[in-house]
XYZ file of C-alpha atoms in Angstrom:
190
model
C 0.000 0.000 0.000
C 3.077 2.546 0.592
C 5.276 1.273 -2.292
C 7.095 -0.937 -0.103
C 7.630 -4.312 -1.644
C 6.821 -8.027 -0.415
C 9.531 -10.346 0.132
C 7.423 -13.519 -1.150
C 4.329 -13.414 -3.733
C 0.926 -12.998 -1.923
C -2.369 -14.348 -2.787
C -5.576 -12.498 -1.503
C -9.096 -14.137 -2.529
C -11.910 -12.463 -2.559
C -15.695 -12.192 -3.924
C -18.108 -9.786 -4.957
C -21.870 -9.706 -4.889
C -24.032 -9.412 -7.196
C -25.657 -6.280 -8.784
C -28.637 -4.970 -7.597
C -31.203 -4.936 -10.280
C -31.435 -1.201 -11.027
C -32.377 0.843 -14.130
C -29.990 4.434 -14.410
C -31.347 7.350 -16.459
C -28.728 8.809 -18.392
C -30.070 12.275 -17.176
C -30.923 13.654 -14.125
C -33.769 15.379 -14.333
C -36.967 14.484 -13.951
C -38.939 16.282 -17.391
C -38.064 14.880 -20.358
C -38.106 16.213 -23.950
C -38.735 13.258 -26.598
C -40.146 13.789 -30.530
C -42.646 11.609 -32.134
C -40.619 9.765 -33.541
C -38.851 8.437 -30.389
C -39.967 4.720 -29.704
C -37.817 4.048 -26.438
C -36.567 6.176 -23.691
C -32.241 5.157 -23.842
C -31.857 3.304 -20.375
C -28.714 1.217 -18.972
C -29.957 -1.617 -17.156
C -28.439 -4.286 -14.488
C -30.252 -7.770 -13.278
C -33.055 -7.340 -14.757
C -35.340 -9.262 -16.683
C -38.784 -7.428 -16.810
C -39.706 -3.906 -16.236
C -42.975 -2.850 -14.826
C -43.666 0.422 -16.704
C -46.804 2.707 -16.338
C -47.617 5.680 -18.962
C -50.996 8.244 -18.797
C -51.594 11.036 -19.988
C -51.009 14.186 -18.251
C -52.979 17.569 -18.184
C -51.573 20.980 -18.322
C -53.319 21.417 -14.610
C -52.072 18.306 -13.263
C -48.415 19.529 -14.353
C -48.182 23.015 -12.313
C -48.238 21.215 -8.380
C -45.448 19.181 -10.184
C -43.309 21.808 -10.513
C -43.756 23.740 -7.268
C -41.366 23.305 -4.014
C -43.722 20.635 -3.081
C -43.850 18.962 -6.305
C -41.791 16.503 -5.179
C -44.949 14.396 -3.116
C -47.147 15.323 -5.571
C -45.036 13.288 -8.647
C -44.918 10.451 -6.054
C -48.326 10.156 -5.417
C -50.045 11.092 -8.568
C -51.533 8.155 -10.748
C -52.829 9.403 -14.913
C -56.498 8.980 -15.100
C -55.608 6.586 -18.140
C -52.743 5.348 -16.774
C -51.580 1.758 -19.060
C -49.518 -0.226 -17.519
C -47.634 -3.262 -18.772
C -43.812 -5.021 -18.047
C -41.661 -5.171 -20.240
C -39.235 -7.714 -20.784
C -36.094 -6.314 -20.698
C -33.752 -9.820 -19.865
C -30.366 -7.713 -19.212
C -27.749 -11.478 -18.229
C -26.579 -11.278 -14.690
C -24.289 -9.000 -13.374
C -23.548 -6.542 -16.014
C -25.532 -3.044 -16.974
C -26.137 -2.519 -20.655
C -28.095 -0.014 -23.202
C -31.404 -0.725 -23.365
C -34.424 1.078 -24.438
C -37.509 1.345 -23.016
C -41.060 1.069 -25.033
C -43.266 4.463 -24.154
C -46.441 2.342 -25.004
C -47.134 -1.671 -24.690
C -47.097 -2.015 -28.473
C -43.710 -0.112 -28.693
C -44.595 2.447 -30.689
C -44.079 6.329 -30.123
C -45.992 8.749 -27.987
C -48.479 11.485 -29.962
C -47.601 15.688 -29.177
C -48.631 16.241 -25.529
C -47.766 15.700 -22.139
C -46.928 12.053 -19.992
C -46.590 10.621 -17.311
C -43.950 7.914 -16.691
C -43.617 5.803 -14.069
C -41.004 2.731 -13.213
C -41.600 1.344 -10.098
C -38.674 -0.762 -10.007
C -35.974 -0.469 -7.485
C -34.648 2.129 -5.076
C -31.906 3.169 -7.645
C -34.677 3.782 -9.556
C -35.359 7.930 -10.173
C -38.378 9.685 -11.391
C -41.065 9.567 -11.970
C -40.696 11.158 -14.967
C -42.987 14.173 -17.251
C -42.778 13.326 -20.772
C -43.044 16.435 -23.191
C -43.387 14.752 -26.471
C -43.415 17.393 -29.723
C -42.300 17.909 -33.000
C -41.616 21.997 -32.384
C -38.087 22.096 -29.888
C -38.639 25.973 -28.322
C -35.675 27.616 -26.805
C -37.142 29.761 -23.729
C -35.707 33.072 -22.159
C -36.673 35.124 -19.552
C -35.440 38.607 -18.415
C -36.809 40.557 -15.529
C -38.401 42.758 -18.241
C -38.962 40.311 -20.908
C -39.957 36.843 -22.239
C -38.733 35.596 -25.373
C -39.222 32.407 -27.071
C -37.772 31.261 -30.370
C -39.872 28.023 -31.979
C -38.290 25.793 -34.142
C -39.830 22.620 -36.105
C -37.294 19.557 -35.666
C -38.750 17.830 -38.899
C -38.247 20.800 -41.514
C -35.531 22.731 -39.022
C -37.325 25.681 -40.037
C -38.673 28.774 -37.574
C -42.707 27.761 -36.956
C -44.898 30.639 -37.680
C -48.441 31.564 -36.044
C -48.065 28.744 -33.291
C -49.669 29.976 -29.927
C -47.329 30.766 -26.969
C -48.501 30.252 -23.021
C -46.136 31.653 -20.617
C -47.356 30.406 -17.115
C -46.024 30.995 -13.658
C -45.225 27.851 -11.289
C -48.737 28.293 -9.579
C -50.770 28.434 -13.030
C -50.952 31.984 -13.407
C -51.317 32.574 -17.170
C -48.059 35.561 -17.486
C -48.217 36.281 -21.300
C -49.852 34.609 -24.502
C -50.220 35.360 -28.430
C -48.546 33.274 -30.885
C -44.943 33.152 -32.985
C -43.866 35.567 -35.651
C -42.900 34.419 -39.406
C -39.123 33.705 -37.363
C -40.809 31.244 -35.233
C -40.520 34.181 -32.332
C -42.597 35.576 -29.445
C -41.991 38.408 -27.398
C -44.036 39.486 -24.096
C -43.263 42.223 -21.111
């Protein structure tokens, strides 16, 4: 351990246990942004051979407790009113975490525009649950203390989106500013 050296070889044995089974999100927080087109959330996986997963949608006044101080308990305890849930088998071999990706719907296929709820209720290394914001249109969002400004942009065409309408809320609900994007895809409010 200091450098020194042994006079005669040495031996030491020893054994590890297994992995827990765990699922690790390769981001850390707990809204996600996914397109249409996305079939799978990108998951690594350990021990694991099925995954009980539960989707729902979820509506734009179900989402502002969500994001308040005490959003927190409210994630944990809310439940979609159309909540599907279904495992998925997921058979990650023993003792080694690999890539996987996880269905957003029993069939596998993609999510429609809108809002989600995601829910894994596997194991205690387990984080979320998780909002889903699936759209086609990424928006880049700024805010001044004298100004909001946000900049739409369609992922498909990469081109500015035009006469789309704009909702600026506060954390409580509180509609701040609305109208809709320019010809650049922008919208400005006080």
């Amino acid at each position: 351990r200091w450098g020194a050296t042994l006079r005669q070889p040495y031996e030491l044995s020893f054994m590890t246990t297994s992995l827990d089974p765990a699922i690790f999100m390769p981001v850390s927080q707990e809204v996600l942004f996914l397109t249409p087109q996305d079939q799978g959330l990108p998951v690594q996986a350990a021990n694991i051979d099925e995954v009980p997963l539960s989707v729902g949608t979820l509506p734009l006044v179900d989402l502002f407790p969500m994001i308040t101080w005490e959003g927190y308990n409210v994630r944990q305890a809310y439940v979609p009113s159309d909540a599907v849930e279904w495992n998925f088998s997921a058979n990650v071999p023993g003792d080694r975490t690999l890539p996987i990706k996880l269905p957003l719907s029993p069939d596998g296929g993609a999510l429609e525009p809108g809002l989600y709820f995601l829910r894994l209720p596997i194991t205690e290394k387990y984080f979320g649950p998780y909002v889903l914001a699936v759209s086609n249109i990424q928006v880049t969002f700024k805010i001044s203390s004298s100004e909001a400004f946000v900049w739409a942009v369609d992922l498909r065409t990469n081109t500015p989106v035009s006469g789309a309408p704009v909702a600026i809320y506060h954390e409580s609900g509180t509609l701040w500013a609305s109208g809709e994007t320019d010809a650049e895809g922008i919208f400005k409010a006080p």
